[in-house]
Short mmCIF file of N, CA and C in Angstrom, two decimals:
data_model
loop_
_atom_site.label_atom_id
_atom_site.label_comp_id
_atom_site.label_asym_id
_atom_site.label_seq_id
_atom_site.Cartn_x
_atom_site.Cartn_y
_atom_site.Cartn_z
N MET A 118 -3.02 -2.01 -13.49
CA MET A 118 -2.61 -0.83 -12.73
C MET A 118 -1.92 -1.27 -11.44
N PRO A 119 -0.84 -0.59 -11.09
CA PRO A 119 -0.12 -0.99 -9.88
C PRO A 119 -0.88 -0.64 -8.61
N ARG A 120 -0.60 -1.38 -7.58
CA ARG A 120 -1.24 -1.20 -6.28
C ARG A 120 -0.28 -0.51 -5.32
N ILE A 121 -0.82 -0.10 -4.17
CA ILE A 121 -0.02 0.38 -3.06
C ILE A 121 -0.14 -0.67 -1.96
N MET A 122 0.97 -0.98 -1.32
CA MET A 122 0.98 -1.97 -0.25
C MET A 122 1.30 -1.29 1.07
N ALA A 123 0.67 -1.77 2.14
CA ALA A 123 0.98 -1.28 3.49
C ALA A 123 1.50 -2.43 4.33
N ILE A 124 2.43 -2.11 5.20
CA ILE A 124 3.04 -3.09 6.08
C ILE A 124 2.92 -2.61 7.53
N ASP A 125 2.39 -3.48 8.37
CA ASP A 125 2.41 -3.25 9.82
C ASP A 125 3.47 -4.20 10.37
N TYR A 126 4.69 -3.67 10.48
CA TYR A 126 5.86 -4.47 10.81
C TYR A 126 5.92 -4.75 12.30
N GLY A 127 6.18 -6.00 12.64
CA GLY A 127 6.34 -6.39 14.03
C GLY A 127 7.52 -7.32 14.20
N LYS A 128 7.93 -7.49 15.42
CA LYS A 128 9.09 -8.33 15.72
C LYS A 128 8.85 -9.79 15.31
N LYS A 129 7.62 -10.28 15.53
CA LYS A 129 7.29 -11.67 15.20
C LYS A 129 6.46 -11.82 13.93
N ARG A 130 5.47 -10.93 13.77
CA ARG A 130 4.53 -11.01 12.65
C ARG A 130 4.44 -9.68 11.95
N THR A 131 4.11 -9.74 10.66
CA THR A 131 3.94 -8.53 9.87
C THR A 131 2.62 -8.62 9.12
N GLY A 132 1.77 -7.64 9.36
CA GLY A 132 0.50 -7.56 8.65
C GLY A 132 0.69 -6.83 7.33
N ILE A 133 -0.02 -7.30 6.31
CA ILE A 133 0.12 -6.71 4.97
C ILE A 133 -1.26 -6.42 4.40
N ALA A 134 -1.39 -5.26 3.78
CA ALA A 134 -2.63 -4.86 3.10
C ALA A 134 -2.27 -4.27 1.75
N VAL A 135 -3.19 -4.30 0.82
CA VAL A 135 -2.98 -3.72 -0.51
C VAL A 135 -4.23 -2.98 -0.95
N THR A 136 -4.03 -2.09 -1.90
CA THR A 136 -5.18 -1.40 -2.50
C THR A 136 -5.71 -2.24 -3.66
N ASP A 137 -6.88 -1.87 -4.10
CA ASP A 137 -7.39 -2.40 -5.36
C ASP A 137 -6.60 -1.72 -6.48
N PRO A 138 -6.70 -2.20 -7.72
CA PRO A 138 -5.92 -1.58 -8.81
C PRO A 138 -6.19 -0.09 -9.02
N LEU A 139 -7.38 0.38 -8.68
CA LEU A 139 -7.69 1.81 -8.84
C LEU A 139 -7.21 2.65 -7.64
N LYS A 140 -6.67 1.99 -6.64
CA LYS A 140 -6.16 2.65 -5.43
C LYS A 140 -7.25 3.41 -4.67
N LEU A 141 -8.43 2.80 -4.60
CA LEU A 141 -9.53 3.42 -3.88
C LEU A 141 -9.80 2.75 -2.55
N ILE A 142 -9.60 1.43 -2.49
CA ILE A 142 -9.98 0.65 -1.31
C ILE A 142 -8.77 -0.11 -0.79
N ALA A 143 -8.58 -0.05 0.53
CA ALA A 143 -7.54 -0.83 1.19
C ALA A 143 -8.15 -2.12 1.69
N SER A 144 -7.49 -3.23 1.40
CA SER A 144 -7.96 -4.54 1.84
C SER A 144 -6.82 -5.31 2.48
N SER A 145 -7.16 -6.06 3.52
CA SER A 145 -6.13 -6.88 4.14
C SER A 145 -5.72 -7.97 3.18
N LEU A 146 -4.44 -8.31 3.21
CA LEU A 146 -3.92 -9.36 2.35
C LEU A 146 -3.58 -10.60 3.17
N THR A 147 -2.69 -10.43 4.14
CA THR A 147 -2.26 -11.57 4.94
C THR A 147 -1.40 -11.09 6.10
N THR A 148 -1.01 -12.04 6.93
CA THR A 148 0.01 -11.82 7.95
C THR A 148 1.07 -12.89 7.73
N VAL A 149 2.31 -12.48 7.73
CA VAL A 149 3.41 -13.44 7.57
C VAL A 149 4.36 -13.31 8.76
N GLY A 150 5.08 -14.38 9.02
CA GLY A 150 6.14 -14.28 10.01
C GLY A 150 7.15 -13.27 9.53
N THR A 151 7.63 -12.41 10.40
CA THR A 151 8.53 -11.35 9.99
C THR A 151 9.76 -11.90 9.28
N HIS A 152 10.25 -13.05 9.70
CA HIS A 152 11.41 -13.64 9.04
C HIS A 152 11.10 -14.10 7.62
N GLU A 153 9.82 -14.19 7.27
CA GLU A 153 9.39 -14.60 5.92
C GLU A 153 9.00 -13.42 5.04
N LEU A 154 9.13 -12.19 5.54
CA LEU A 154 8.61 -11.03 4.82
C LEU A 154 9.25 -10.83 3.45
N ILE A 155 10.55 -10.78 3.36
CA ILE A 155 11.21 -10.50 2.08
C ILE A 155 10.91 -11.60 1.06
N PRO A 156 11.03 -12.89 1.40
CA PRO A 156 10.66 -13.92 0.42
C PRO A 156 9.19 -13.82 -0.02
N PHE A 157 8.30 -13.49 0.92
CA PHE A 157 6.89 -13.32 0.55
C PHE A 157 6.73 -12.18 -0.43
N LEU A 158 7.38 -11.04 -0.15
CA LEU A 158 7.25 -9.87 -1.02
C LEU A 158 7.82 -10.15 -2.41
N LYS A 159 8.94 -10.83 -2.49
CA LYS A 159 9.53 -11.16 -3.79
C LYS A 159 8.56 -11.99 -4.62
N LYS A 160 7.94 -12.95 -3.99
CA LYS A 160 6.97 -13.80 -4.69
C LYS A 160 5.73 -12.99 -5.09
N TYR A 161 5.25 -12.14 -4.18
CA TYR A 161 4.07 -11.32 -4.47
C TYR A 161 4.34 -10.34 -5.61
N PHE A 162 5.50 -9.67 -5.56
CA PHE A 162 5.84 -8.68 -6.58
C PHE A 162 6.06 -9.33 -7.95
N ALA A 163 6.37 -10.61 -7.97
CA ALA A 163 6.55 -11.32 -9.24
C ALA A 163 5.21 -11.51 -9.95
N SER A 164 4.11 -11.51 -9.18
CA SER A 164 2.80 -11.73 -9.79
C SER A 164 1.89 -10.50 -9.78
N GLU A 165 2.19 -9.54 -8.91
CA GLU A 165 1.37 -8.33 -8.79
C GLU A 165 2.25 -7.10 -8.88
N GLU A 166 1.76 -6.09 -9.57
CA GLU A 166 2.51 -4.84 -9.70
C GLU A 166 2.20 -3.92 -8.52
N VAL A 167 3.23 -3.52 -7.81
CA VAL A 167 3.10 -2.61 -6.67
C VAL A 167 3.98 -1.41 -6.94
N GLU A 168 3.42 -0.21 -6.76
CA GLU A 168 4.19 1.00 -7.05
C GLU A 168 4.79 1.66 -5.83
N GLN A 169 4.33 1.27 -4.64
CA GLN A 169 4.80 1.95 -3.43
C GLN A 169 4.49 1.08 -2.22
N ILE A 170 5.34 1.19 -1.21
CA ILE A 170 5.10 0.54 0.08
C ILE A 170 4.92 1.62 1.13
N VAL A 171 3.89 1.47 1.94
CA VAL A 171 3.65 2.35 3.07
C VAL A 171 3.87 1.49 4.32
N ILE A 172 4.68 1.97 5.24
CA ILE A 172 4.96 1.19 6.45
C ILE A 172 4.63 2.02 7.67
N GLY A 173 4.00 1.38 8.64
CA GLY A 173 3.63 2.06 9.88
C GLY A 173 4.85 2.39 10.71
N GLU A 174 4.92 3.63 11.16
CA GLU A 174 6.03 4.09 11.99
C GLU A 174 5.54 4.26 13.43
N PRO A 175 6.04 3.43 14.34
CA PRO A 175 5.59 3.53 15.73
C PRO A 175 6.08 4.81 16.39
N LYS A 176 5.17 5.45 17.12
CA LYS A 176 5.52 6.66 17.86
C LYS A 176 4.80 6.65 19.19
N ASN A 177 5.41 7.32 20.17
CA ASN A 177 4.74 7.52 21.46
C ASN A 177 3.66 8.59 21.29
N LEU A 178 2.86 8.76 22.31
CA LEU A 178 1.80 9.78 22.26
C LEU A 178 2.36 11.16 21.99
N ASP A 179 3.57 11.44 22.50
CA ASP A 179 4.17 12.76 22.30
C ASP A 179 4.87 12.90 20.95
N GLY A 180 4.81 11.85 20.12
CA GLY A 180 5.41 11.91 18.80
C GLY A 180 6.84 11.42 18.71
N ASN A 181 7.44 11.11 19.85
CA ASN A 181 8.81 10.60 19.85
C ASN A 181 8.86 9.13 19.47
N ALA A 182 10.05 8.67 19.14
CA ALA A 182 10.25 7.27 18.73
C ALA A 182 9.98 6.32 19.90
N THR A 183 9.59 5.09 19.56
CA THR A 183 9.40 4.03 20.55
C THR A 183 10.54 3.03 20.40
N ASP A 184 10.52 2.01 21.22
CA ASP A 184 11.51 0.94 21.10
C ASP A 184 11.39 0.24 19.75
N ALA A 185 10.18 0.18 19.21
CA ALA A 185 9.94 -0.51 17.94
C ALA A 185 10.34 0.33 16.72
N THR A 186 10.56 1.60 16.90
CA THR A 186 10.91 2.48 15.77
C THR A 186 12.20 2.02 15.09
N ALA A 187 13.18 1.60 15.87
CA ALA A 187 14.45 1.14 15.30
C ALA A 187 14.23 -0.11 14.44
N LEU A 188 13.32 -0.99 14.88
CA LEU A 188 13.01 -2.19 14.09
C LEU A 188 12.41 -1.82 12.75
N VAL A 189 11.50 -0.86 12.76
CA VAL A 189 10.85 -0.42 11.52
C VAL A 189 11.88 0.25 10.61
N ASN A 190 12.75 1.06 11.18
CA ASN A 190 13.79 1.71 10.36
C ASN A 190 14.70 0.68 9.71
N GLU A 191 15.02 -0.39 10.43
CA GLU A 191 15.83 -1.46 9.86
C GLU A 191 15.06 -2.18 8.75
N CYS A 192 13.77 -2.37 8.94
CA CYS A 192 12.94 -2.98 7.90
C CYS A 192 12.93 -2.10 6.65
N VAL A 193 12.81 -0.80 6.82
CA VAL A 193 12.83 0.12 5.68
C VAL A 193 14.15 0.00 4.93
N ARG A 194 15.25 -0.09 5.66
CA ARG A 194 16.56 -0.25 5.04
C ARG A 194 16.62 -1.54 4.22
N ILE A 195 16.11 -2.63 4.78
CA ILE A 195 16.11 -3.92 4.09
C ILE A 195 15.19 -3.88 2.86
N LEU A 196 14.05 -3.21 2.99
CA LEU A 196 13.13 -3.08 1.84
C LEU A 196 13.81 -2.32 0.71
N LYS A 197 14.47 -1.22 1.05
CA LYS A 197 15.14 -0.41 0.02
C LYS A 197 16.30 -1.16 -0.62
N LYS A 198 16.96 -2.00 0.16
CA LYS A 198 18.07 -2.79 -0.38
C LYS A 198 17.54 -3.85 -1.36
N ASN A 199 16.44 -4.51 -1.00
CA ASN A 199 15.89 -5.58 -1.83
C ASN A 199 15.04 -5.09 -2.99
N PHE A 200 14.42 -3.91 -2.82
CA PHE A 200 13.54 -3.37 -3.85
C PHE A 200 13.89 -1.90 -4.07
N PRO A 201 15.06 -1.62 -4.64
CA PRO A 201 15.56 -0.24 -4.73
C PRO A 201 14.70 0.70 -5.57
N ASP A 202 13.91 0.17 -6.49
CA ASP A 202 13.07 1.03 -7.34
C ASP A 202 11.70 1.30 -6.75
N LEU A 203 11.42 0.73 -5.58
CA LEU A 203 10.11 0.85 -4.97
C LEU A 203 10.15 1.86 -3.83
N PRO A 204 9.44 2.98 -3.94
CA PRO A 204 9.44 3.97 -2.85
C PRO A 204 8.81 3.39 -1.59
N VAL A 205 9.41 3.73 -0.45
CA VAL A 205 8.89 3.31 0.86
C VAL A 205 8.58 4.57 1.65
N VAL A 206 7.34 4.68 2.11
CA VAL A 206 6.88 5.85 2.85
C VAL A 206 6.48 5.41 4.26
N LYS A 207 6.98 6.13 5.27
CA LYS A 207 6.58 5.84 6.65
C LYS A 207 5.38 6.72 7.01
N ILE A 208 4.44 6.11 7.75
CA ILE A 208 3.26 6.85 8.19
C ILE A 208 3.02 6.54 9.67
N ASP A 209 2.65 7.54 10.42
CA ASP A 209 2.39 7.40 11.85
C ASP A 209 1.35 6.31 12.08
N GLU A 210 1.68 5.35 12.93
CA GLU A 210 0.75 4.26 13.19
C GLU A 210 0.18 4.28 14.61
N ARG A 211 0.29 5.41 15.28
CA ARG A 211 -0.27 5.48 16.63
C ARG A 211 -1.74 5.10 16.59
N PHE A 212 -2.13 4.28 17.53
CA PHE A 212 -3.52 3.86 17.75
C PHE A 212 -4.05 2.84 16.75
N THR A 213 -3.27 2.45 15.74
CA THR A 213 -3.84 1.52 14.74
C THR A 213 -4.22 0.18 15.36
N SER A 214 -3.42 -0.33 16.28
CA SER A 214 -3.76 -1.60 16.91
C SER A 214 -5.03 -1.48 17.73
N LYS A 215 -5.18 -0.37 18.44
CA LYS A 215 -6.40 -0.16 19.23
C LYS A 215 -7.61 0.00 18.32
N ILE A 216 -7.45 0.73 17.22
CA ILE A 216 -8.55 0.90 16.26
C ILE A 216 -8.89 -0.45 15.64
N ALA A 217 -7.88 -1.24 15.33
CA ALA A 217 -8.10 -2.57 14.74
C ALA A 217 -8.88 -3.45 15.71
N PHE A 218 -8.46 -3.45 16.97
CA PHE A 218 -9.15 -4.27 17.97
C PHE A 218 -10.59 -3.80 18.14
N GLN A 219 -10.80 -2.48 18.17
CA GLN A 219 -12.17 -1.96 18.32
C GLN A 219 -13.02 -2.31 17.11
N SER A 220 -12.44 -2.30 15.92
CA SER A 220 -13.21 -2.66 14.73
C SER A 220 -13.59 -4.14 14.76
N MET A 221 -12.76 -4.97 15.38
CA MET A 221 -13.09 -6.38 15.54
C MET A 221 -14.30 -6.54 16.47
N ILE A 222 -14.32 -5.75 17.54
CA ILE A 222 -15.45 -5.78 18.47
C ILE A 222 -16.71 -5.29 17.77
N ASP A 223 -16.58 -4.16 17.05
CA ASP A 223 -17.72 -3.56 16.37
C ASP A 223 -18.31 -4.47 15.30
N SER A 224 -17.44 -5.30 14.70
CA SER A 224 -17.93 -6.19 13.65
C SER A 224 -18.53 -7.47 14.20
N GLY A 225 -18.49 -7.62 15.53
CA GLY A 225 -19.14 -8.76 16.16
C GLY A 225 -18.28 -10.01 16.28
N LEU A 226 -16.97 -9.88 16.11
CA LEU A 226 -16.11 -11.06 16.26
C LEU A 226 -16.15 -11.56 17.70
N LYS A 227 -16.16 -12.86 17.84
CA LYS A 227 -16.16 -13.47 19.17
C LYS A 227 -14.83 -13.22 19.85
N LYS A 228 -14.84 -13.30 21.19
CA LYS A 228 -13.64 -13.02 21.98
C LYS A 228 -12.47 -13.89 21.52
N LYS A 229 -12.71 -15.16 21.23
CA LYS A 229 -11.64 -16.06 20.80
C LYS A 229 -11.00 -15.57 19.50
N ASP A 230 -11.83 -15.09 18.56
CA ASP A 230 -11.32 -14.58 17.29
C ASP A 230 -10.55 -13.28 17.47
N ARG A 231 -10.97 -12.47 18.44
CA ARG A 231 -10.28 -11.20 18.70
C ARG A 231 -8.90 -11.41 19.31
N GLN A 232 -8.63 -12.58 19.85
CA GLN A 232 -7.33 -12.88 20.44
C GLN A 232 -6.31 -13.29 19.38
N ASN A 233 -6.74 -13.39 18.14
CA ASN A 233 -5.86 -13.74 17.03
C ASN A 233 -5.00 -12.52 16.67
N LYS A 234 -3.77 -12.49 17.16
CA LYS A 234 -2.91 -11.32 16.96
C LYS A 234 -2.55 -11.12 15.49
N ALA A 235 -2.50 -12.21 14.73
CA ALA A 235 -2.21 -12.09 13.30
C ALA A 235 -3.32 -11.29 12.61
N LEU A 236 -4.56 -11.51 13.02
CA LEU A 236 -5.68 -10.77 12.44
C LEU A 236 -5.60 -9.29 12.81
N VAL A 237 -5.19 -8.99 14.04
CA VAL A 237 -5.03 -7.60 14.46
C VAL A 237 -3.96 -6.92 13.60
N ASP A 238 -2.85 -7.62 13.33
CA ASP A 238 -1.79 -7.05 12.50
C ASP A 238 -2.27 -6.78 11.08
N GLU A 239 -3.06 -7.70 10.55
CA GLU A 239 -3.59 -7.55 9.19
C GLU A 239 -4.55 -6.35 9.11
N ILE A 240 -5.41 -6.24 10.10
CA ILE A 240 -6.36 -5.12 10.14
C ILE A 240 -5.60 -3.81 10.35
N SER A 241 -4.57 -3.83 11.17
CA SER A 241 -3.75 -2.63 11.39
C SER A 241 -3.11 -2.15 10.10
N ALA A 242 -2.60 -3.09 9.30
CA ALA A 242 -2.01 -2.72 8.01
C ALA A 242 -3.06 -2.09 7.11
N THR A 243 -4.27 -2.62 7.16
CA THR A 243 -5.36 -2.07 6.35
C THR A 243 -5.70 -0.64 6.79
N ILE A 244 -5.70 -0.41 8.09
CA ILE A 244 -5.98 0.93 8.63
C ILE A 244 -4.87 1.90 8.22
N ILE A 245 -3.62 1.47 8.31
CA ILE A 245 -2.49 2.30 7.89
C ILE A 245 -2.65 2.70 6.42
N LEU A 246 -3.01 1.73 5.60
CA LEU A 246 -3.16 1.99 4.17
C LEU A 246 -4.35 2.91 3.90
N GLN A 247 -5.46 2.69 4.58
CA GLN A 247 -6.64 3.54 4.37
C GLN A 247 -6.33 4.97 4.78
N GLU A 248 -5.62 5.15 5.89
CA GLU A 248 -5.24 6.52 6.32
C GLU A 248 -4.34 7.18 5.28
N TYR A 249 -3.43 6.40 4.72
CA TYR A 249 -2.54 6.94 3.69
C TYR A 249 -3.34 7.35 2.46
N LEU A 250 -4.28 6.53 2.04
CA LEU A 250 -5.10 6.84 0.88
C LEU A 250 -5.92 8.12 1.09
N GLN A 251 -6.37 8.34 2.30
CA GLN A 251 -7.14 9.55 2.59
C GLN A 251 -6.28 10.79 2.52
N ARG A 252 -4.97 10.64 2.75
CA ARG A 252 -4.05 11.79 2.70
C ARG A 252 -3.64 12.18 1.30
N ILE A 253 -3.60 11.21 0.38
CA ILE A 253 -3.10 11.52 -0.96
C ILE A 253 -4.20 11.93 -1.90
#
């Protein structure tokens, strides 16, 4: 059964999460350098079936676009160009980084581990995916 993938796109790093085959649980997959995203996805899609990509869309508190919104829109364009048969859905990602950081604290991670920005991106992608699953 195909999975759903979530992407927390960033200028330097991109967090990635996927569902289980039944699309019930969101799990973190990895964090890759943003410049490595498309090659990583091509390799991943060659071994795993994915039916949809969900990408976090940065917004200000008032709902307007942020400076990072243009970067995400460009990523969506590149995803659609490289994977034209794969639907890409944008989902509001406000507060995901803060929720990710708080979940790291709540789970008892040491301060040094909480400073790992790649882990924050991975957890953020998982939160984006879990929120999407709750909506569908």
